[in-house]
Short mmCIF file of C-alpha atoms in Angstrom, two decimals:
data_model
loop_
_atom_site.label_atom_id
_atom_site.label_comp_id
_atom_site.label_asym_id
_atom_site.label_seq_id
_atom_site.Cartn_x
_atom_site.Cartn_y
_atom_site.Cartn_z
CA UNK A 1 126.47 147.41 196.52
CA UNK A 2 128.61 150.57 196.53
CA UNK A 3 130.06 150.84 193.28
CA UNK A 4 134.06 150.37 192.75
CA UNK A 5 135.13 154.02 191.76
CA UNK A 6 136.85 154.33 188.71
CA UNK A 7 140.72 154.63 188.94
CA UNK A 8 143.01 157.10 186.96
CA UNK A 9 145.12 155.88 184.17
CA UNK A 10 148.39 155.57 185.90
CA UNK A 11 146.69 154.36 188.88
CA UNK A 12 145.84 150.82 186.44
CA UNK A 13 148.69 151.27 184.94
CA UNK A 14 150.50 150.24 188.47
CA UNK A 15 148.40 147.69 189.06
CA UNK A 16 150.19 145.76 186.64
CA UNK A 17 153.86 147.28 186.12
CA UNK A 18 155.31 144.64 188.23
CA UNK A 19 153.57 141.97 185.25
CA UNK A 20 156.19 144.13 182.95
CA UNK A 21 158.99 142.31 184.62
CA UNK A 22 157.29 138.99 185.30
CA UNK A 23 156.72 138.81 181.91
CA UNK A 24 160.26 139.35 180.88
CA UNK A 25 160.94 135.74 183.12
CA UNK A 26 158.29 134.21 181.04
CA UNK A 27 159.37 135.45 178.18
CA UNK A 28 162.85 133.59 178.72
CA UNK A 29 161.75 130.46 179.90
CA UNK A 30 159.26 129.64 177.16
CA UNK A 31 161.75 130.97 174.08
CA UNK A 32 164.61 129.78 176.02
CA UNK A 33 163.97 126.00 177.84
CA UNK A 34 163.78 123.86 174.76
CA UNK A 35 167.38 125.59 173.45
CA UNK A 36 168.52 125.14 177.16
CA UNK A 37 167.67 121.20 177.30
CA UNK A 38 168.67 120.89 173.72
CA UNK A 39 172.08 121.99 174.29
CA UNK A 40 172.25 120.17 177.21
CA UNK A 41 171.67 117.06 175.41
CA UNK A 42 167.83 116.00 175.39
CA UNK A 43 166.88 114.01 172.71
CA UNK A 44 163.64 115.99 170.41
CA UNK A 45 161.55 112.96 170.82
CA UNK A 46 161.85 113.59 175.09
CA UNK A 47 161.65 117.08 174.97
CA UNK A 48 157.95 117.63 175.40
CA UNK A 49 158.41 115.91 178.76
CA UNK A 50 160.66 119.02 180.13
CA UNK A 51 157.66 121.15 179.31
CA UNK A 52 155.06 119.26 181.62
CA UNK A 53 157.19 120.74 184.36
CA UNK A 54 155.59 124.60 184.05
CA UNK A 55 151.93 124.02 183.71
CA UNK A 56 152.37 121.38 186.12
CA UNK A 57 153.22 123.32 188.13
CA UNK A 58 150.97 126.00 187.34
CA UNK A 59 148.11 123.97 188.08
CA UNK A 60 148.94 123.55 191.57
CA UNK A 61 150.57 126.32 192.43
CA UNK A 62 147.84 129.01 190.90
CA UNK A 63 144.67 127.70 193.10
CA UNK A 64 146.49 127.61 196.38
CA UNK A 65 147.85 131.68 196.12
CA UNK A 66 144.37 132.48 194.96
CA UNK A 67 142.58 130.67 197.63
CA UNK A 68 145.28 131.70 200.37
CA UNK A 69 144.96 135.26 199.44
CA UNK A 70 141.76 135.32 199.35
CA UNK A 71 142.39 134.75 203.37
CA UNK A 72 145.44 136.91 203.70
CA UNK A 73 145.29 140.43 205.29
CA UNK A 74 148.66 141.66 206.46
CA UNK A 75 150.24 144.78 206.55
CA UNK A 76 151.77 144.40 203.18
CA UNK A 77 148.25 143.86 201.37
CA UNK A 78 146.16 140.99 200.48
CA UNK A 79 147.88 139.61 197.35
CA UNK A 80 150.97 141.57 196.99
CA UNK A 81 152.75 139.69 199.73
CA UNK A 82 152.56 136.54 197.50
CA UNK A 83 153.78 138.37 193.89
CA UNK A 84 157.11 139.55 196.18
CA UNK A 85 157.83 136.20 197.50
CA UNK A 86 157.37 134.66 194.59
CA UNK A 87 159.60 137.08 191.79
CA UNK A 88 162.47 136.76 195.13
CA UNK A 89 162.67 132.95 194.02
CA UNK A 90 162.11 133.54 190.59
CA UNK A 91 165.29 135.98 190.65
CA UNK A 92 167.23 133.56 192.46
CA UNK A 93 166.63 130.55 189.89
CA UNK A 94 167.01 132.42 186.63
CA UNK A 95 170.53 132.55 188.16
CA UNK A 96 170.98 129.00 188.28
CA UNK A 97 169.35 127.42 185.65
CA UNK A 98 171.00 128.93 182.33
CA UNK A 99 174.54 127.74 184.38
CA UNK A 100 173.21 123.70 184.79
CA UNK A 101 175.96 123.06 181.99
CA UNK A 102 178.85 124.85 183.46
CA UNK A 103 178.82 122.58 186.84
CA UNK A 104 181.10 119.98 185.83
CA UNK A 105 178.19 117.02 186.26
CA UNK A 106 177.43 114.10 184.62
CA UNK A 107 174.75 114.03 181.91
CA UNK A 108 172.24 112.88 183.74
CA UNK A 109 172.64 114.83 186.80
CA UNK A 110 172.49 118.40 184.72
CA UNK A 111 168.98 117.11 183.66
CA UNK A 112 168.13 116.57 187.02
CA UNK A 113 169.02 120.23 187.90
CA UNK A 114 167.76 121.48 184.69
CA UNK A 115 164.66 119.67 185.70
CA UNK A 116 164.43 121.06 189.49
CA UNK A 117 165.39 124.63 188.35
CA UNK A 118 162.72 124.91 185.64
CA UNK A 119 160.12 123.54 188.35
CA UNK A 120 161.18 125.99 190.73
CA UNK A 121 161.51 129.01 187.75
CA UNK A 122 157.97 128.12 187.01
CA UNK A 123 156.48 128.18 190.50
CA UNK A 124 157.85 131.52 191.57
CA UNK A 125 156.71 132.91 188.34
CA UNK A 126 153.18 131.58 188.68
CA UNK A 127 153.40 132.54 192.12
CA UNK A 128 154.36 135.87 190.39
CA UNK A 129 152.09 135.91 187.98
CA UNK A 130 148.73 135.75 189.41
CA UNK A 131 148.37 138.40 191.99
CA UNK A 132 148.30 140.80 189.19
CA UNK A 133 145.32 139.62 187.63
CA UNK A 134 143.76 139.30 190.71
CA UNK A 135 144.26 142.69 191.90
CA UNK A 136 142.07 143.73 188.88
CA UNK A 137 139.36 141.26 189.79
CA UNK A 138 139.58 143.05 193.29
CA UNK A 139 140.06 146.93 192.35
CA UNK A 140 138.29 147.57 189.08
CA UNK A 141 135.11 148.35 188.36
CA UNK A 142 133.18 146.78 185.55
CA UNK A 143 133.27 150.04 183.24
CA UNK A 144 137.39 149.72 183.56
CA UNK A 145 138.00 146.18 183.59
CA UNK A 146 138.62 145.67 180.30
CA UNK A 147 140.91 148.54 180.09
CA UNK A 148 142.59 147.44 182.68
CA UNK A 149 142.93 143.94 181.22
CA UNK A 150 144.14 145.93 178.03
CA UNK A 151 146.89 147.74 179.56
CA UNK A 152 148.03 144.57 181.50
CA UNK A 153 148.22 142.77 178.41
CA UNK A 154 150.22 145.41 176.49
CA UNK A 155 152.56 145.35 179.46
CA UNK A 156 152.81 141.77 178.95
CA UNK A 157 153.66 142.03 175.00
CA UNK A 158 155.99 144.98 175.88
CA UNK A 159 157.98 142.72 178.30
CA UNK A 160 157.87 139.04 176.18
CA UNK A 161 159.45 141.68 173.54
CA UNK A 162 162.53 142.80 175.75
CA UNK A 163 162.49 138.86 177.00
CA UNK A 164 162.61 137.36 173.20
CA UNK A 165 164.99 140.06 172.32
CA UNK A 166 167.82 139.84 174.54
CA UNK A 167 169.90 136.98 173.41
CA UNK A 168 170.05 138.12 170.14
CA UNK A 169 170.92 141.62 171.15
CA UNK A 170 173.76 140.45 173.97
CA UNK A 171 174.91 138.49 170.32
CA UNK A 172 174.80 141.51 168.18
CA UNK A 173 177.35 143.46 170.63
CA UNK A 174 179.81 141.01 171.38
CA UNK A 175 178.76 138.09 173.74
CA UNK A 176 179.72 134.93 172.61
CA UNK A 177 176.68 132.65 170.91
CA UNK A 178 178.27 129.58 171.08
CA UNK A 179 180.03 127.74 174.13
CA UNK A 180 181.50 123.97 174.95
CA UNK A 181 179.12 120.82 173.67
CA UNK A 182 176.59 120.49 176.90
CA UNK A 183 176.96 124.81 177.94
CA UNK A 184 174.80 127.20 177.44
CA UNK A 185 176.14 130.18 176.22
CA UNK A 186 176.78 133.20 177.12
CA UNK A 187 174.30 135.38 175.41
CA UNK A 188 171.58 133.35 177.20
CA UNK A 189 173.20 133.19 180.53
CA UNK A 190 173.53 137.11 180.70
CA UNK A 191 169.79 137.53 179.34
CA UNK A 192 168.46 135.70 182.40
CA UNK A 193 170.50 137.47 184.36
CA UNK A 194 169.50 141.19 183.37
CA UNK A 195 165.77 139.45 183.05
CA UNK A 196 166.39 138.91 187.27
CA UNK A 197 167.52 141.96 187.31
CA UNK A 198 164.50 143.82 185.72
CA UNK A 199 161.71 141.90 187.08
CA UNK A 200 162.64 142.28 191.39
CA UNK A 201 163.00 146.35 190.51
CA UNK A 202 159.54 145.98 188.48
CA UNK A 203 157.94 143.97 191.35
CA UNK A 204 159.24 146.55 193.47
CA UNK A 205 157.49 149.41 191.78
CA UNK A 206 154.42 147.55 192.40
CA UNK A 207 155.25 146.80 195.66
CA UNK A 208 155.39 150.71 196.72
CA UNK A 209 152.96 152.11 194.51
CA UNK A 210 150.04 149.94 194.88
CA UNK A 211 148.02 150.40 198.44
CA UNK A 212 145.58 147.50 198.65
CA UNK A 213 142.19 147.82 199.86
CA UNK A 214 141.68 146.86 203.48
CA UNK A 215 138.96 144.14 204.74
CA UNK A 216 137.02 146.38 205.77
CA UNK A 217 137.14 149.11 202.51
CA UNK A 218 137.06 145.45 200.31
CA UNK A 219 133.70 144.19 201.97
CA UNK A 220 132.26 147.83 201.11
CA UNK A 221 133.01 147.31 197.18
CA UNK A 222 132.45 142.96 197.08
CA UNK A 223 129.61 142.62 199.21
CA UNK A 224 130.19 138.87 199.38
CA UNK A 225 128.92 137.22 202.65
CA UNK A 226 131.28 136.18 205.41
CA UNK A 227 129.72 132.55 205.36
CA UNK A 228 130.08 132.50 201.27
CA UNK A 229 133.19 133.47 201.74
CA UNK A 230 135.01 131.06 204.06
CA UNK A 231 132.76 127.91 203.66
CA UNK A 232 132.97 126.66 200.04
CA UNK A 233 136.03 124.24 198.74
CA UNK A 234 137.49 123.34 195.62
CA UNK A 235 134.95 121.42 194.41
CA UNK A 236 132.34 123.40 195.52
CA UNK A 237 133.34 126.28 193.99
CA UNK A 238 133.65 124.28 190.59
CA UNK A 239 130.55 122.78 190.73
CA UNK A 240 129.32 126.48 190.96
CA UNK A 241 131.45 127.74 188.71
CA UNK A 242 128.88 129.60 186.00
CA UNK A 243 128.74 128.00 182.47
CA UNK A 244 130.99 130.57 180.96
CA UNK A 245 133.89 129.34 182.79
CA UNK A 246 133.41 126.15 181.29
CA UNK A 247 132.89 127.27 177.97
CA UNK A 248 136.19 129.54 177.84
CA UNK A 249 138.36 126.91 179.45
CA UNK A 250 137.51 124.29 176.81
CA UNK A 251 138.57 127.21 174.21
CA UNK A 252 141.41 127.49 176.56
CA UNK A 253 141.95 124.11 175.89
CA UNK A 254 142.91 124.01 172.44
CA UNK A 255 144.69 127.30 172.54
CA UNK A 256 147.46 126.58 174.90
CA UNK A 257 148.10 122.58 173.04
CA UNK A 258 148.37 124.55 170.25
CA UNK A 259 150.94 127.22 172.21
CA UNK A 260 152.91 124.25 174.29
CA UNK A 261 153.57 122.87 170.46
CA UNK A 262 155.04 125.80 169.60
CA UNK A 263 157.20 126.33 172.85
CA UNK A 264 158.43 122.63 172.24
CA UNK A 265 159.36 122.59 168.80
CA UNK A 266 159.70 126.00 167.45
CA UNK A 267 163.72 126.42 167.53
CA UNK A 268 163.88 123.04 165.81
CA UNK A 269 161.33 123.76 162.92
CA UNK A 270 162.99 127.18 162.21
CA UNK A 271 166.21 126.01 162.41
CA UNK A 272 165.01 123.11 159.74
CA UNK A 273 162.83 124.93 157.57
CA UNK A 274 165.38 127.94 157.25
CA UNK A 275 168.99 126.25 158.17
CA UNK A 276 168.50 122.89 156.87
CA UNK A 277 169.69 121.25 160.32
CA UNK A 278 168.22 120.42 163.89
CA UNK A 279 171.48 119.75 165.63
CA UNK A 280 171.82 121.23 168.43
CA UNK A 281 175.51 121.09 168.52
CA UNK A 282 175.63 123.35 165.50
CA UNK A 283 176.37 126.58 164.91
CA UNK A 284 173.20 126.72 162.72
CA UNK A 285 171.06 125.72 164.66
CA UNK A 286 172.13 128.71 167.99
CA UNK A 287 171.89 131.21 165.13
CA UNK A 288 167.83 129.44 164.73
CA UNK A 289 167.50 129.87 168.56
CA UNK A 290 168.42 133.46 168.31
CA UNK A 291 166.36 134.73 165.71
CA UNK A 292 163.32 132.30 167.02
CA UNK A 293 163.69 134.75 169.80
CA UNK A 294 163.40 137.62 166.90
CA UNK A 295 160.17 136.21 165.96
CA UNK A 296 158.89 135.93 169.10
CA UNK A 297 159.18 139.43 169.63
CA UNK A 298 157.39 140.34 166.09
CA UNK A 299 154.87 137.53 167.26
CA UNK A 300 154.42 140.41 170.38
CA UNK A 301 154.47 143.45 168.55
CA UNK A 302 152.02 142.05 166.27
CA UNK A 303 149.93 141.26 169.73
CA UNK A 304 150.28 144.85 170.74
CA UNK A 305 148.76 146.19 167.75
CA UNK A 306 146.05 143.58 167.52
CA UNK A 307 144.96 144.25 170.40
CA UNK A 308 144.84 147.86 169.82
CA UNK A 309 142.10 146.56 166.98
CA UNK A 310 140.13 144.23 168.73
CA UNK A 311 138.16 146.77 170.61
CA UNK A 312 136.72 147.95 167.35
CA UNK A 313 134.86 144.84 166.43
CA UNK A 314 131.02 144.89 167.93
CA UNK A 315 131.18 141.65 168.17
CA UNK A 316 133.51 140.37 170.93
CA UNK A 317 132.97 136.69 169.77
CA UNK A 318 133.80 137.06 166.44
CA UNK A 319 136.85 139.34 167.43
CA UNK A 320 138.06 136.56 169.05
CA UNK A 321 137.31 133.18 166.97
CA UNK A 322 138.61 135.18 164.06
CA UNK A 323 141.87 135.85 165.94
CA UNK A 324 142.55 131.85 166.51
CA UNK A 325 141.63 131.11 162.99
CA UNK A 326 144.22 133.91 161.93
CA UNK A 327 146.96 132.45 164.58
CA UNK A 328 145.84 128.70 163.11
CA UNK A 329 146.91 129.72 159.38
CA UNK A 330 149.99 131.49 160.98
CA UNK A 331 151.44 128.03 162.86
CA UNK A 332 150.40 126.10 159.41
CA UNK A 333 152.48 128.67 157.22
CA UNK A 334 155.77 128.24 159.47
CA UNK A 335 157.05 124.75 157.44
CA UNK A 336 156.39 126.71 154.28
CA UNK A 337 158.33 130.02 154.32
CA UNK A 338 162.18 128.62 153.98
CA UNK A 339 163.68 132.34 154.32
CA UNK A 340 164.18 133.69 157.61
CA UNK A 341 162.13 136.88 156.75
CA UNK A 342 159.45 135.25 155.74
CA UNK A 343 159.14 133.51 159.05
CA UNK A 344 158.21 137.25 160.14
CA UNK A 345 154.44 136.75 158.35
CA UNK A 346 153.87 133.26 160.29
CA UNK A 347 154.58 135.16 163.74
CA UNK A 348 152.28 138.21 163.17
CA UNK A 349 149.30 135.97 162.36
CA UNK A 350 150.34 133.96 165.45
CA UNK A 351 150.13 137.30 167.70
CA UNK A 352 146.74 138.15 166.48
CA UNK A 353 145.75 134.82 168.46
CA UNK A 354 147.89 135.23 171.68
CA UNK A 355 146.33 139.05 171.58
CA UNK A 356 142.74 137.93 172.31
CA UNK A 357 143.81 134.60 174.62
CA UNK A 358 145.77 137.55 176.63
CA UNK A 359 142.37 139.01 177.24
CA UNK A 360 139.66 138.06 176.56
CA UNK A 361 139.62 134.87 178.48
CA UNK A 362 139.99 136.47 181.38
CA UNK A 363 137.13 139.05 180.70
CA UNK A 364 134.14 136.34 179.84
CA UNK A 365 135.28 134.63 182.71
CA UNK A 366 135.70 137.81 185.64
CA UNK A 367 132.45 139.35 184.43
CA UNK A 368 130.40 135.89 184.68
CA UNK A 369 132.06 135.06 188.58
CA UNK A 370 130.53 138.44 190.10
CA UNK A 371 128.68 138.22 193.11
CA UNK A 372 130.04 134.17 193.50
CA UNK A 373 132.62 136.00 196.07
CA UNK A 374 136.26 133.82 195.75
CA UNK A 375 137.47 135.69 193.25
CA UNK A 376 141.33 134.70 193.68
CA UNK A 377 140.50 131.00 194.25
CA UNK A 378 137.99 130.87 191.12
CA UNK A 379 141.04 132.74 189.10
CA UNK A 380 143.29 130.20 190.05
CA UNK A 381 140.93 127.44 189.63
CA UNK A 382 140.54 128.80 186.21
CA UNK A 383 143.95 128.97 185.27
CA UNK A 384 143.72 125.13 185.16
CA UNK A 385 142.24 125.52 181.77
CA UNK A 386 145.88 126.89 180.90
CA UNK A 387 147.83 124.51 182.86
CA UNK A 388 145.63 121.53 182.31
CA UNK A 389 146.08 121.51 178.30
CA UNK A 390 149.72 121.84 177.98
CA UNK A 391 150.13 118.92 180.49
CA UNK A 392 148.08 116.66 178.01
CA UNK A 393 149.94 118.13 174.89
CA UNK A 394 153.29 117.88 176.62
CA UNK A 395 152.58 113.94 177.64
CA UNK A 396 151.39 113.24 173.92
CA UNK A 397 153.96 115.55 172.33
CA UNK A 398 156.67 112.68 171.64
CA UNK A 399 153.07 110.35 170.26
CA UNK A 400 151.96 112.75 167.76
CA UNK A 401 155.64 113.43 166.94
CA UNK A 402 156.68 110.24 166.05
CA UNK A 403 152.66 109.98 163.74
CA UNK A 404 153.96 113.07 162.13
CA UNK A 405 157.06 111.82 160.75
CA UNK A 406 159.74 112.77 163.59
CA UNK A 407 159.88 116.13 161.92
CA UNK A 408 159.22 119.29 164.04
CA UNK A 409 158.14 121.35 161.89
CA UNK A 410 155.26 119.37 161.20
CA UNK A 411 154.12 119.52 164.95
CA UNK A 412 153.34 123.89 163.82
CA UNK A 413 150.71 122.48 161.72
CA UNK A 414 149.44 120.01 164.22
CA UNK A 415 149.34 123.49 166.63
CA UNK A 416 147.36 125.67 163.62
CA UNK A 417 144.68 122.43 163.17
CA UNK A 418 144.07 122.93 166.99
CA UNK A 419 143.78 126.90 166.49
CA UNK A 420 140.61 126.50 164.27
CA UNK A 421 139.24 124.14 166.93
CA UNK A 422 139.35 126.64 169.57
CA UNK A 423 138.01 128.96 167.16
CA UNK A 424 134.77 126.48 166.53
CA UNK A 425 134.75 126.34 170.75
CA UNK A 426 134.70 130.02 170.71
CA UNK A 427 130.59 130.18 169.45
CA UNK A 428 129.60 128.11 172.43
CA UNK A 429 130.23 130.84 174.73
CA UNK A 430 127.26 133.18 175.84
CA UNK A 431 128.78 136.48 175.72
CA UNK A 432 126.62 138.04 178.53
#
């Protein structure tokens, strides 16, 4: 096997600009959807149900572009064709669905459009999404890969920052932050709309900079056979699949409950443990949704330096259980710190832990699938172990509610419990 030569900095560093702008989408939808629906009118003990949606989704969407780009060479490239398509629609929906209120329909039929917007919003971006990671499971050598993992994943933190950020900034210089009972307001509507606006020029950049390898130049680097190649299904592939994939997905597992908890029910704890109220027709509680988004970004920043640290421990096992046990105590402190800046403490323990599942997941698992050929259709396969949990957690969400007392804030511990699990999962992984 020729090996892949190593690439210049700013040559990984386009690889995955466009996931600058993708991540800016994400950012919105998972800081914004439960304020959205909430506003609208959803009742707290339903709203884990709108979040089944996205990973949903994700589960079906994810497979199919990795296994169809693993057969698609055009003149555009072998997995950019499917990042461009998908931010287009992205763009498109993050123009419709912060307006579902503003329509002049019933109650019942904004939910319905909430509900087909967010389902659209989540396919583009998952359509989005995964190309990028992808193109460094194609391009990168082994000695780069986790670099290359490392700048995608600062990219990532950089844009979830300027996504948490904006509604409380388009506040802070003038746009209103309330609006009619059942409207979103204005501060979020114009923060998906500059989002759109960022992420197709992002994608762009990607678009123009990145030149794909062609079948021939790919066959020279991933020696795969043809036969391998175009024989093996689904659930070939997973019966297959090396032990490590199994062993990070049911890590993966806990980790993104524990995250899909948050998502749900984060504006409603802060806005309880700091405001005193969970109304969503309150003043109160759009002031909660706005700094939520505040923490959110400190939950990033603090990603972006842990990450920065992680490379320093030997031990790439204990880097990361000790990073879910640190985001565990973080979730479990958010019902005790009643001052707003205190919240800030909860959020930078929480980034530690969305630092390493940014990256390291991704490296166990791309390291154990060389030489099984199928990279793109094994990537999407294994984004199931994201999708796949938050479906579960979403469908018991209103269950372990209700056992919990009704009270949201309660469900961050319930997320910090399921932390430590992952954190236990973590030594059953062979790290070789």
């Amino acid at each position: 096997m020729i090996q892949k030569p190593d690439l210049s900095f700013w040559k990984l560093w386009n690889l995955s600009f466009g996931f600058f702008g993708v991540q800016i989408a994400y950012a919105l939808q998972s800081a914004n959807i439960s304020r959205i629906f909430r506003t609208l009118g959803a009742d707290p003990h339903d709203l884990s149900f709108f979040w089944i949606l996205p990973p949903l989704m994700g589960i079906l969407v994810q497979p199919v572009v990795g296994t169809l780009s693993d057969k698609t060479w055009c003149r555009f490239g072998r997995r950019i064709p499917y990042l461009f398509v998908g931010a287009a629609v992205a763009v498109a929906v993050m123009c419709l669905l912060p307006n579902a209120g503003s329509l002049g329909l019933a109650l019942s039929a904004v939910m319905i459009f909430g509900l087909l917007m967010l389902m659209l919003l989540d396919t583009s971006i998952n359509m989005a999404m995964q190309p990028f990671k992808m193109l460094v499971g194609d391009m990168v050598n082994e000695k780069q890969k986790a670099k290359a993992y490392s700048i995608q994943s600062f990219l990532c933190n950089a844009g979830s920052v300027v996504g948490f950020l904006f509604p409380f900034v388009f506040t802070w210089v003038g746009l209103q932050n309330t609006a009619p009972e059942g409207v979103v307001p204005p501060s979020v509507v114009w923060s998906f709309y500059i989002g759109a606006l960022i992420l197709i020029v992002c994608v762009l950049y990607t678009t123009f900079k990145v030149k794909e390898w062609n079948p021939q130049e790919y066959r020279m680097y991933n020696p795969v056979s043809e036969e391998k190649e175009t024989k093996a299904n689904w659930f070939v592939l997973l019966k297959n699949a090396p032990s490590t994939f199994w062993k990070v997905g049911l890590v993966q597992f806990f980790c993104w409950s524990a995250f899909l908890y948050m998502w749900t029910y984060v504006v409603d704890a802060v806005s309880l443990t700091v405001w005193g109220t969970a109304d969503a027709k309150t003043e109160a509680y759009q002031a909660a949704g706005n700094w939520t988004g505040v923490l959110y970004a400190i939950q990033a920043l603090g990603s972006v330096v842990w990450a920065a640290i992680l490379p320093q421990f030997k031990n790439t096992k204990l880097a990361y259980s000790a990073s879910l046990v640190l985001g565990g105590i973080g979730f479990a402190l958010i019902p005790f710190c009643p001052g707003q800046y205190l919240q800030i403490l909860p959020f930078l323990l929480i980034g530690c832990a969305w630092a390493a599942m940014l990256a390291m997941p991704f490296t166990f698992v791309t390291n154990a699938l060389q030489g099984y050929g199928h990279m793109g259709a094994y990537l999407g396969l294994f984004n199931g172990t994201i999708c796949l949990p938050q479906i579960v957690a979403a469908l018991l969400g209103g269950v372990i509610l209700h056992l919990v007392g009704g009270v949201q804030s309660n469900m961050m511990i319930v997320a910090g419990v399921l932390l430590v699990c992952g954190a236990c999962a973590v030594t059953l992984i062979k790290d070789k």
